[in-house]
PDB file of C-alpha atoms in Angstrom:
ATOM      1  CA  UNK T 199     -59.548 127.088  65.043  1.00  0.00           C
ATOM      2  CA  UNK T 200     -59.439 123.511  65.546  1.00  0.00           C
ATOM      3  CA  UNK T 201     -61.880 120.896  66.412  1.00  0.00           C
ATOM      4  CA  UNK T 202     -62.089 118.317  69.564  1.00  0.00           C
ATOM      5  CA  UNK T 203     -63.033 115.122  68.347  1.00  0.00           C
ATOM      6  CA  UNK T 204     -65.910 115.342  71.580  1.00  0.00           C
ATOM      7  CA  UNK T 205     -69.750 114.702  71.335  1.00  0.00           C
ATOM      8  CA  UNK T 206     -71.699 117.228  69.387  1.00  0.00           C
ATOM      9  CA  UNK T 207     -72.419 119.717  71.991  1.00  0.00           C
ATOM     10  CA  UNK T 208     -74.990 122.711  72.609  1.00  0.00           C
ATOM     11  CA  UNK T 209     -74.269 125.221  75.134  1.00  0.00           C
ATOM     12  CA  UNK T 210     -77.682 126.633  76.405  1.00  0.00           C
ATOM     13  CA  UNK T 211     -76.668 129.879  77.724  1.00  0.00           C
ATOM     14  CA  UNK T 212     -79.761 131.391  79.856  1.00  0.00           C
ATOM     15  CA  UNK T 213     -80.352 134.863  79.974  1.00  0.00           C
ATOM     16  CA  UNK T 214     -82.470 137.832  81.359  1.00  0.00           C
ATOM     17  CA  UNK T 215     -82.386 141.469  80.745  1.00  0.00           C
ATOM     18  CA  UNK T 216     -78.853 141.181  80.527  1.00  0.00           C
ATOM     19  CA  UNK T 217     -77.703 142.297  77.415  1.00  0.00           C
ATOM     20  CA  UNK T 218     -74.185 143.864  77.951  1.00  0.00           C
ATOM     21  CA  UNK T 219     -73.150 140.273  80.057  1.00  0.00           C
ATOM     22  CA  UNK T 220     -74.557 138.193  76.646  1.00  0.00           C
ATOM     23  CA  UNK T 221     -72.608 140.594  74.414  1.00  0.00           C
ATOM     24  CA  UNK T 222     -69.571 139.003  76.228  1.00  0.00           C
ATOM     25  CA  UNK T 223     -70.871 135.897  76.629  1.00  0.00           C
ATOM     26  CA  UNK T 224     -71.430 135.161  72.906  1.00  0.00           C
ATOM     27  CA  UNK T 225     -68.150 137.154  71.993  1.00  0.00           C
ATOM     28  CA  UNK T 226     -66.130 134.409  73.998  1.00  0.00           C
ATOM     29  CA  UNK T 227     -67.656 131.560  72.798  1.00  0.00           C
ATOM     30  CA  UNK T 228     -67.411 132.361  69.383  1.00  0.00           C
ATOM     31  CA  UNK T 229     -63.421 132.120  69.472  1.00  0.00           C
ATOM     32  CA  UNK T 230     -63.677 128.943  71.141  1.00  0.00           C
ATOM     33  CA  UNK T 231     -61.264 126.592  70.187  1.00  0.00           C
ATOM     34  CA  UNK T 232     -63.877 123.656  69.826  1.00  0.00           C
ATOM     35  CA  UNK T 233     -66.090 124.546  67.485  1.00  0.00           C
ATOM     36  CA  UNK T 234     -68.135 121.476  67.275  1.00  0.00           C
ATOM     37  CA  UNK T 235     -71.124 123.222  68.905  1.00  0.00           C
ATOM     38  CA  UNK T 236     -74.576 124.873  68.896  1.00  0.00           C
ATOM     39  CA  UNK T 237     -75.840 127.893  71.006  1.00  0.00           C
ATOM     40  CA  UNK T 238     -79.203 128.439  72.336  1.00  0.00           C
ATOM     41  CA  UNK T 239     -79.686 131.403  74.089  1.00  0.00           C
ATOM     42  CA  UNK T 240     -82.639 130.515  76.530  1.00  0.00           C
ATOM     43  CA  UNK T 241     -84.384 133.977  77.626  1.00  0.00           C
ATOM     44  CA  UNK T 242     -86.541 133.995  79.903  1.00  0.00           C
ATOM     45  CA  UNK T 243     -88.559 136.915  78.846  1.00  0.00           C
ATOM     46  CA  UNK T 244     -86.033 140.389  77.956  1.00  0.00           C
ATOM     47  CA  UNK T 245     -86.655 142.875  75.926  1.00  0.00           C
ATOM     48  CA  UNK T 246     -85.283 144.523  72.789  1.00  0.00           C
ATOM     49  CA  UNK T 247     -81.706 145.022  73.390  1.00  0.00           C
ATOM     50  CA  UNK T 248     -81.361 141.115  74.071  1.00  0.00           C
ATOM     51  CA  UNK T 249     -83.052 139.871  70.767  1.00  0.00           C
ATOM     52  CA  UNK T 250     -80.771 142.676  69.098  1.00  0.00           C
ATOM     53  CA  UNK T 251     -77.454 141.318  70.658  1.00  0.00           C
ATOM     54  CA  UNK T 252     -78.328 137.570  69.540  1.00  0.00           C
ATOM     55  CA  UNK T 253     -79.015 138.593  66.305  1.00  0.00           C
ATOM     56  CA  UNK T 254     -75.629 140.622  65.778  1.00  0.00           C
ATOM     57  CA  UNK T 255     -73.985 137.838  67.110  1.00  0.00           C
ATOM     58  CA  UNK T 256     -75.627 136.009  64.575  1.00  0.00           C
ATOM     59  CA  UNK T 257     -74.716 138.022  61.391  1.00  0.00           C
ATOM     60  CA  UNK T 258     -71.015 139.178  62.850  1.00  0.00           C
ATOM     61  CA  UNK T 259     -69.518 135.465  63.825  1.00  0.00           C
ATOM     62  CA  UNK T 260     -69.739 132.065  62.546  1.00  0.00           C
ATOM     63  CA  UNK T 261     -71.904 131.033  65.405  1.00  0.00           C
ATOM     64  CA  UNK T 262     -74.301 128.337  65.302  1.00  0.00           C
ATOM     65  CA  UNK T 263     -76.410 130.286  67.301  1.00  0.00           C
ATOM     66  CA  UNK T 264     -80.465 130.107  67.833  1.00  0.00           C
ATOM     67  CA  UNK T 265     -82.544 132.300  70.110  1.00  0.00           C
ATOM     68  CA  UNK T 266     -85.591 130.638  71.897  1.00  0.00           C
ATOM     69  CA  UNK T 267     -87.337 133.084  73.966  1.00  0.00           C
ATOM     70  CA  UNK T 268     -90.635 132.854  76.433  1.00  0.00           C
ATOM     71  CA  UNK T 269     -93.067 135.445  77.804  1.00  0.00           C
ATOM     72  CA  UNK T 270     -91.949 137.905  80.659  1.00  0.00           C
ATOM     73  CA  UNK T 271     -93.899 136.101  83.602  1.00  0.00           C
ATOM     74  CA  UNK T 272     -91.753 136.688  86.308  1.00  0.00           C
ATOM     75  CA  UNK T 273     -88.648 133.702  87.355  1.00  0.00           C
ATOM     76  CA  UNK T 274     -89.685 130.785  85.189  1.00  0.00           C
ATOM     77  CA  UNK T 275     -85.694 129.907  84.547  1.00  0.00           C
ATOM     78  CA  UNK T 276     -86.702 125.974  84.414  1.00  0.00           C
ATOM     79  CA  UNK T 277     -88.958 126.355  82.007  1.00  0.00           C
ATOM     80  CA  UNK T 278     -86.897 128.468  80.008  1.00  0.00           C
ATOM     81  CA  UNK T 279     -84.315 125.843  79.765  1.00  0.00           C
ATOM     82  CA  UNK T 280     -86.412 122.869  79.008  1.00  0.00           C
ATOM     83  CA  UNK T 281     -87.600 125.229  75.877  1.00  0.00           C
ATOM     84  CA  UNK T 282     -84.059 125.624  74.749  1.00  0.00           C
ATOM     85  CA  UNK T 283     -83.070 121.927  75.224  1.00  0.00           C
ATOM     86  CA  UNK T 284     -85.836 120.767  73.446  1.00  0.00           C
ATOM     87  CA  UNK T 285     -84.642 123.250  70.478  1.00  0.00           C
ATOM     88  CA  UNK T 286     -81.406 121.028  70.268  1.00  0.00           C
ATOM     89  CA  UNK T 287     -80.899 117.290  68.706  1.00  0.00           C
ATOM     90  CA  UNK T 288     -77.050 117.866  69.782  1.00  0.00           C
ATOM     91  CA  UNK T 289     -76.385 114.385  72.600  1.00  0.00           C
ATOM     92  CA  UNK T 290     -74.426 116.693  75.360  1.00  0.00           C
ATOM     93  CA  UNK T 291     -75.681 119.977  76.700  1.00  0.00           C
ATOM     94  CA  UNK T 292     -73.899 122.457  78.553  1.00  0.00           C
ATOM     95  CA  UNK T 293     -75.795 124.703  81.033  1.00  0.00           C
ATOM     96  CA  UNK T 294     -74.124 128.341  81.041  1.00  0.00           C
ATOM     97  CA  UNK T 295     -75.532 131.482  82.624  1.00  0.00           C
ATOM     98  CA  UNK T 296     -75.694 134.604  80.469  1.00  0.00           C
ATOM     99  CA  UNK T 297     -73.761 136.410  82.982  1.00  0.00           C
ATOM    100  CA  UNK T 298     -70.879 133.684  83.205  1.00  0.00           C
ATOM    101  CA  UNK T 299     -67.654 134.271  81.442  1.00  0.00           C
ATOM    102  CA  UNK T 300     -65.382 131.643  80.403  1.00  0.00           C
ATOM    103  CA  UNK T 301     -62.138 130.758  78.861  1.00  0.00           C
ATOM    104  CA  UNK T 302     -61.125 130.358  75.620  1.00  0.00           C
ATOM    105  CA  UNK T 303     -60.801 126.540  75.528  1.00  0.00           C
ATOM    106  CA  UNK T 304     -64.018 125.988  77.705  1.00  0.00           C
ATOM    107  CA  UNK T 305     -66.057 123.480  75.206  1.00  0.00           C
ATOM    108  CA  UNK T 306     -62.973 121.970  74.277  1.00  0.00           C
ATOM    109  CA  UNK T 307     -62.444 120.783  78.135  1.00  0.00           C
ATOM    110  CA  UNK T 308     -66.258 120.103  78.489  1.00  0.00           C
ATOM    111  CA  UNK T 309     -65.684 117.641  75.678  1.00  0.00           C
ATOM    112  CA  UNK T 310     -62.535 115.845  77.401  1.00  0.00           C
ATOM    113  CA  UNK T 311     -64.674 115.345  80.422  1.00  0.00           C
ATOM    114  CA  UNK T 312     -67.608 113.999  79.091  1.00  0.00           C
ATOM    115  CA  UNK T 313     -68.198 110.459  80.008  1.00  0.00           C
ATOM    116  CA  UNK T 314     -71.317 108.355  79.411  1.00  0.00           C
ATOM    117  CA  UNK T 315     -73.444 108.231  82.729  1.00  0.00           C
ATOM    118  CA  UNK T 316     -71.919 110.804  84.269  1.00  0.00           C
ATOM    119  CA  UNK T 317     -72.296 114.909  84.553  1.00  0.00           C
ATOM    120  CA  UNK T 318     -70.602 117.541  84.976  1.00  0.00           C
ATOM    121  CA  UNK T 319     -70.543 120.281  87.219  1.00  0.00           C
ATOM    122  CA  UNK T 320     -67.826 123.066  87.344  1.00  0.00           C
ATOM    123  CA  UNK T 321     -66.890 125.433  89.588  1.00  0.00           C
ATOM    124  CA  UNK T 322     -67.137 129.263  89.456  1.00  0.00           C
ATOM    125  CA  UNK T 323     -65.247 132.396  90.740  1.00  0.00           C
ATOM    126  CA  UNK T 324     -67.304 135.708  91.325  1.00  0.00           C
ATOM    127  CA  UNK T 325     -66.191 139.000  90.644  1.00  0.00           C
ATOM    128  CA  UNK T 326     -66.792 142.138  92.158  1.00  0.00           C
ATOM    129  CA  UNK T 327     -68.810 145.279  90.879  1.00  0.00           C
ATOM    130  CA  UNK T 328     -65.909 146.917  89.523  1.00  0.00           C
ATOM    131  CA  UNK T 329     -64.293 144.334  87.885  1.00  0.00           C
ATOM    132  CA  UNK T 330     -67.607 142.767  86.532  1.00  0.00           C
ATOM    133  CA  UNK T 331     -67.641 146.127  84.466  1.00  0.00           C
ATOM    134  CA  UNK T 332     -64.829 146.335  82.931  1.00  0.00           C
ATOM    135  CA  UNK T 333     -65.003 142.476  81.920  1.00  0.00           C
ATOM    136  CA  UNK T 334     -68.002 143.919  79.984  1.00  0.00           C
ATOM    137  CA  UNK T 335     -67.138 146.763  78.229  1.00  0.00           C
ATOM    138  CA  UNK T 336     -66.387 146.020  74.686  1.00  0.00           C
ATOM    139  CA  UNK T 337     -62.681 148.117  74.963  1.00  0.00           C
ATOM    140  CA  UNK T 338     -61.565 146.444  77.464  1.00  0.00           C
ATOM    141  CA  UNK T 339     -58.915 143.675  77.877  1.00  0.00           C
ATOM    142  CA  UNK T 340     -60.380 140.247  77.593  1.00  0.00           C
ATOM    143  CA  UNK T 341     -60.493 138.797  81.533  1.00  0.00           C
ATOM    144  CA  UNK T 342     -60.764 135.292  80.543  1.00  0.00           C
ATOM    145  CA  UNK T 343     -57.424 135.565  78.931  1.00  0.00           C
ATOM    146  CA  UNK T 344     -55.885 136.409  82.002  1.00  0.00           C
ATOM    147  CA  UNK T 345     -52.958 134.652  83.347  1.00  0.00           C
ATOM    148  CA  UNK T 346     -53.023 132.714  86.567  1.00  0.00           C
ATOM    149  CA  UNK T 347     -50.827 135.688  88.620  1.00  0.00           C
ATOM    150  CA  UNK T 348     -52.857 138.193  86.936  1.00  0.00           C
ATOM    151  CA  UNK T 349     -55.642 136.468  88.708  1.00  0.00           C
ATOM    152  CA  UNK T 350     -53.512 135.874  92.382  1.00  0.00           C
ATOM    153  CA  UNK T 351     -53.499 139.575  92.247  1.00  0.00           C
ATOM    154  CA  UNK T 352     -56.833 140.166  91.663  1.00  0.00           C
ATOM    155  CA  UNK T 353     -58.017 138.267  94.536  1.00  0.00           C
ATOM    156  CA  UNK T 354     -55.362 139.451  96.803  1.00  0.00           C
ATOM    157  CA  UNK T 355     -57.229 142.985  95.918  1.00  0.00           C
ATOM    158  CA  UNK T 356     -60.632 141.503  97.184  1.00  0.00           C
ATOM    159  CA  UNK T 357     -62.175 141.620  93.217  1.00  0.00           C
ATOM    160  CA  UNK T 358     -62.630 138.153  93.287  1.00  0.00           C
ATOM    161  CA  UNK T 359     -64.121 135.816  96.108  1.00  0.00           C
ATOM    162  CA  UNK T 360     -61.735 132.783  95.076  1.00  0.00           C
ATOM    163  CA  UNK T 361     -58.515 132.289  93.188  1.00  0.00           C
ATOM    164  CA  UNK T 362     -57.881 128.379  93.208  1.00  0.00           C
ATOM    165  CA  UNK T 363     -60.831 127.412  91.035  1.00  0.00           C
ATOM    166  CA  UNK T 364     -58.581 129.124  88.210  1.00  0.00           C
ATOM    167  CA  UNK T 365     -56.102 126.875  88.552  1.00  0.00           C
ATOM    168  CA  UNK T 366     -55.446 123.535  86.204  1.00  0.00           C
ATOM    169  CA  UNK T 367     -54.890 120.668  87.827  1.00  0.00           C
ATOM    170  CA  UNK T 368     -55.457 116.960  86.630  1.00  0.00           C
ATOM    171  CA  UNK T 369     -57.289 115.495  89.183  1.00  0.00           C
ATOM    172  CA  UNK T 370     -57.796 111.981  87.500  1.00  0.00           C
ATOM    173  CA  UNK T 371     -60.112 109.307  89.297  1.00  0.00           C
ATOM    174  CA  UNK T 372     -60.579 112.173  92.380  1.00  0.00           C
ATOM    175  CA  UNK T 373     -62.915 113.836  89.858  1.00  0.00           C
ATOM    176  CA  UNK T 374     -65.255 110.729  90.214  1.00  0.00           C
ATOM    177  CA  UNK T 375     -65.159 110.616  94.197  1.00  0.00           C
ATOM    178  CA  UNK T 376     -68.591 112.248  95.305  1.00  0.00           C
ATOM    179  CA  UNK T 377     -70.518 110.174  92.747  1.00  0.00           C
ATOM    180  CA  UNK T 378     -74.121 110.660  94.623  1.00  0.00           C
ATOM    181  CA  UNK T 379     -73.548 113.991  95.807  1.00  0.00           C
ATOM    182  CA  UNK T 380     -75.814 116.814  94.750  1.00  0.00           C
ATOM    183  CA  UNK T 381     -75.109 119.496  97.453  1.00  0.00           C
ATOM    184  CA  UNK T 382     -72.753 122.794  95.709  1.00  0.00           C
ATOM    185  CA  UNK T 383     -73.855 122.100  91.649  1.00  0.00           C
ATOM    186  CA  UNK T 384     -74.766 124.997  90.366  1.00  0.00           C
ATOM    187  CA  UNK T 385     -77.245 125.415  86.838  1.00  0.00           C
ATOM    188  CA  UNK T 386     -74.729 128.085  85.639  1.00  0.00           C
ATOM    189  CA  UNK T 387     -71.892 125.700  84.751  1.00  0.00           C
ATOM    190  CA  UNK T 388     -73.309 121.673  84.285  1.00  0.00           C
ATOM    191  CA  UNK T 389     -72.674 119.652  81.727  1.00  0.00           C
ATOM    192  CA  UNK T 390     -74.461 116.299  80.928  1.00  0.00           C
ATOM    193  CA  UNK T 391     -76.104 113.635  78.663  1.00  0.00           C
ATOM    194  CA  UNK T 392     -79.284 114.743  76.685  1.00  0.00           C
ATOM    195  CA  UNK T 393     -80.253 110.987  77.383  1.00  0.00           C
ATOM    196  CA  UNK T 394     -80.144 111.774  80.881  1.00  0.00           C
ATOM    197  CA  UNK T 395     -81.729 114.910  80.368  1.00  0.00           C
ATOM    198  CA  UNK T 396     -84.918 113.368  79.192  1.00  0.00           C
ATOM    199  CA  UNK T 397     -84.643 110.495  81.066  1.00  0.00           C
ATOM    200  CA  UNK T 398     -85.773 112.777  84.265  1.00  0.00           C
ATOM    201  CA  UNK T 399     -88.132 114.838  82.078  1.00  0.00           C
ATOM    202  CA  UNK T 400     -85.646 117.879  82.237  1.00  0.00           C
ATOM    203  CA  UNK T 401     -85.909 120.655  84.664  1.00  0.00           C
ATOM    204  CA  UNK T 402     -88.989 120.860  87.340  1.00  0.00           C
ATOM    205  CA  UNK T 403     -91.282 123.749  85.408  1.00  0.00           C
ATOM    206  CA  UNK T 404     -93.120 123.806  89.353  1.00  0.00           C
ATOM    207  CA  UNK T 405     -90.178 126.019  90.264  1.00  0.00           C
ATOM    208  CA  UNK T 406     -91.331 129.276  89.857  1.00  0.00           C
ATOM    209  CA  UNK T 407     -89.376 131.188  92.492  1.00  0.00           C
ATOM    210  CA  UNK T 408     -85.743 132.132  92.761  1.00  0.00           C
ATOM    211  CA  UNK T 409     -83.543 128.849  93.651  1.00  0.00           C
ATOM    212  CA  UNK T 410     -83.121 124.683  93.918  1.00  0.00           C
ATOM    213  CA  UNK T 411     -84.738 124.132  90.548  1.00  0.00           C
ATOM    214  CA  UNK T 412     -80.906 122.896  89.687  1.00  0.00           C
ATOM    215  CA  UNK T 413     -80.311 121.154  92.664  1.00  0.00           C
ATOM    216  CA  UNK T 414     -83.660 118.885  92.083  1.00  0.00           C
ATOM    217  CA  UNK T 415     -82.272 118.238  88.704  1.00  0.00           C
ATOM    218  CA  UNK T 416     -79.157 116.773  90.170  1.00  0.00           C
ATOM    219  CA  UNK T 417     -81.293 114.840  92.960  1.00  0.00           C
ATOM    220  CA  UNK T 418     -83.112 112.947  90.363  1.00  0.00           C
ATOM    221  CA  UNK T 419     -80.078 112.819  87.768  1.00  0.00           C
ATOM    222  CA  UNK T 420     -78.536 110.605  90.595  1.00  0.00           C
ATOM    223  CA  UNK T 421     -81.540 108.724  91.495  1.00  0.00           C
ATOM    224  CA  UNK T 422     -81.932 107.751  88.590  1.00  0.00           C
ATOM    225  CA  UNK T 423     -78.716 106.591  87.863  1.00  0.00           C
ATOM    226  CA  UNK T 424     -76.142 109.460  86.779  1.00  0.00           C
ATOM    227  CA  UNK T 425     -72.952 110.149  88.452  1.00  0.00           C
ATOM    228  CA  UNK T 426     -71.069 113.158  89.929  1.00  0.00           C
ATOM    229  CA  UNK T 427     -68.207 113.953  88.183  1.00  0.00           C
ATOM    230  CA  UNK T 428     -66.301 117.198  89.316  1.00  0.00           C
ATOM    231  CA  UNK T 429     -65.140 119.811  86.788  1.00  0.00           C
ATOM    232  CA  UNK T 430     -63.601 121.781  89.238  1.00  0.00           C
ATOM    233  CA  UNK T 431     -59.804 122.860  88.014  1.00  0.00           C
ATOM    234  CA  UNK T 432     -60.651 122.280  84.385  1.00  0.00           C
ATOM    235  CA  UNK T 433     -63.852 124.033  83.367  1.00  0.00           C
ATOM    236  CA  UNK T 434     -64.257 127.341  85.572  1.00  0.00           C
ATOM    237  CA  UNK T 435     -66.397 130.298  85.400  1.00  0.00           C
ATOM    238  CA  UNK T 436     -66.162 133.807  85.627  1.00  0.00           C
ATOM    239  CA  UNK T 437     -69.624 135.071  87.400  1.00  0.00           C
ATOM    240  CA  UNK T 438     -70.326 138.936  86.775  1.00  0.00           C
ATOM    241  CA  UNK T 439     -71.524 140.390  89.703  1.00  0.00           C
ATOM    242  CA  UNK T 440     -75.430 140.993  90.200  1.00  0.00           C
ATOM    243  CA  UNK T 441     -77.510 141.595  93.589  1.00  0.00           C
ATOM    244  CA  UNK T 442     -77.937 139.098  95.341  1.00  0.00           C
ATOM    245  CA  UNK T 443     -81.721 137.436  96.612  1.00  0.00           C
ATOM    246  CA  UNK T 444     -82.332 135.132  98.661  1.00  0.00           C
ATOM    247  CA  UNK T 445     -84.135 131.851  97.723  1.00  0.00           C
ATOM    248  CA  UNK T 446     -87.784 131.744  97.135  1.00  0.00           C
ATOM    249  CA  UNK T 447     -89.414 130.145 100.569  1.00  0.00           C
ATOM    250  CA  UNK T 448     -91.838 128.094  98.132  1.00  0.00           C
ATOM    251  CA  UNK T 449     -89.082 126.436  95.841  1.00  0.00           C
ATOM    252  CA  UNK T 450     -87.148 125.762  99.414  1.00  0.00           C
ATOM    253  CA  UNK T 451     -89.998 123.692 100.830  1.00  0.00           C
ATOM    254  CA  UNK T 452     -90.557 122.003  97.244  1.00  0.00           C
ATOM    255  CA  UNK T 453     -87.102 121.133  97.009  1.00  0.00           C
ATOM    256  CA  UNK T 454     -87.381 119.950 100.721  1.00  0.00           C
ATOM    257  CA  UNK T 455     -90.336 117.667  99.165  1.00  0.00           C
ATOM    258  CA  UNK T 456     -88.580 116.393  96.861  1.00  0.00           C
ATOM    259  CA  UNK T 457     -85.473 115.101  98.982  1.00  0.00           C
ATOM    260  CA  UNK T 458     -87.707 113.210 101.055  1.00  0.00           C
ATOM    261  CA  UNK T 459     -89.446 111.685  98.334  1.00  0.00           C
ATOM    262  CA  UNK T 460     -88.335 108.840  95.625  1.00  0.00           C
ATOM    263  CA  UNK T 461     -89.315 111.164  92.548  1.00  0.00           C
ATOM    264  CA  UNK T 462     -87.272 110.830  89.360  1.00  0.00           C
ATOM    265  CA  UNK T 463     -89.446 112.483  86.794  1.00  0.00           C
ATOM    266  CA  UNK T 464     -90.188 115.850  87.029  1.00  0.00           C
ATOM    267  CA  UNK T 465     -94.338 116.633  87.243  1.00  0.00           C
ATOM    268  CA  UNK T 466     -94.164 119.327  84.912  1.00  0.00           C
ATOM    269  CA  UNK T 467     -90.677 118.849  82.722  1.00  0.00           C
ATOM    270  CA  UNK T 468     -89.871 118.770  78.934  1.00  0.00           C
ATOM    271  CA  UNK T 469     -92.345 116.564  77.189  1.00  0.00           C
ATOM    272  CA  UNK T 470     -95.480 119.414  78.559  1.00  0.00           C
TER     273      UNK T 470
END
């Protein structure tokens, strides 16, 4: 496989109690064709079966791969992922959710877009119930493979909520037009500088509840400096399908806090 000539990379892929999605997860990324990277598999409390899937992936593949794990204490994804950055030296980190698929030259593209002072956030396309399973199971064809009219079908069958993200398309210096703008980045698929990282003290640990501990990453990112750059038609992922929740009323008003503040570091972030 060959090598991009990119930073040195980790990809912190986060993960609860999903075993099956990690299996596929980790299968992918070990036949990336960058291989100039580390794994850390944040997990935010699972069982078993999850430490057992790591640690196959561990023996089976070449993967650089580490496993950093925290007590079950109900939705503490921020602090999770602080943990699993601070587990890396690598300079760029990549943001992945265990339940995110991706393609086969995904690091290699992260790489190409890196650019000092900026990050990255990439789009994603969901898939249905149906299709989530089968992208799973380990007989089964491998869905990030897929061509783009394989995919045009599949969303003109309703098994996936978008079909355009799939497509690549060089979007030059329109990838650096929304420079401040933090409203649509999502945790499961952002890139950026560990420098920046710890510049803003990582993730806000306060967040507790389900949503906007991402989005007040990207708030302070930019206040402090970083810039928008959009990943969208290069670095895509496929989102398995899980039920949906809605976001946590107490992370919504802290977020709402935090927009009408001037707050770069995060209270309780990386460094304790």
């Amino acid at each position: 496989m060959k090598a991009h000539g990119g930073p040195g990379i980790a990809v912190i892929v986060s993960t609860y109690e999903r075993p099956d999605a990690l299996d596929a997860v980790l299968r992918i990324l070990a036949e990336q064709t960058c291989r100039r990277f580390e794994i850390v598999v944040a997990d935010d409390g699972s069982g078993p079966d999850t430490r057992e899937v790591v640690a196959r992936h561990a023996e089976e593949s070449d993967l650089d791969l580490r496993h950093v794990r925290q007590e079950d204490r109900g939705y503490r994804l921020a602090a999770i992922r602080n943990r699993a950055a601070a587990a890396t030296e690598r300079p760029y980190l990549i943001f992945l959710d265990g339940d995110c698929l991706v393609r086969p030259d995904y690091v290699e593209r992260h790489a190409r877009l890196a650019e000092p002072g900026h990050f990255v956030h990439g789009s994603r396309v969901r898939l249905d119930p149906g299709l989530s399973r089968f992208a799973v199971a380990r007989e089964s064809a491998a869905i990030e493979r897929w061509s783009a009219p394989r995919w045009l079908g599949e969303w003109l069958r309703g098994r996936v909520d978008r079909f355009t993200p799939l497509l690549r398309l060089p979007l030059g210096p329109l990838r650096r037009a929304s420079p401040r703008r933090w409203q649509g980045v999502k945790g499961c698929n952002l890139a950026l500088w560990r420098s920046d990282f710890l510049a803003v003290n990582g993730f806000d640990e306060g967040f507790e509840g389900w949503g906007f501990e991402d989005n007040d990453l990207v708030v302070r990112l930019i206040r402090n400096g970083a810039r928008r750059k959009e990943g969208r038609y290069a670095v895509p992922v496929l989102h398995l399908w899980h039920e949906s929740r809605p976001p946590d009323p107490t992370s919504r008003e802290r977020f709402e806090r935090r927009l009408r503040s001037d707050t770069v570091r995060a209270e309780r972030g990386i460094d304790g």
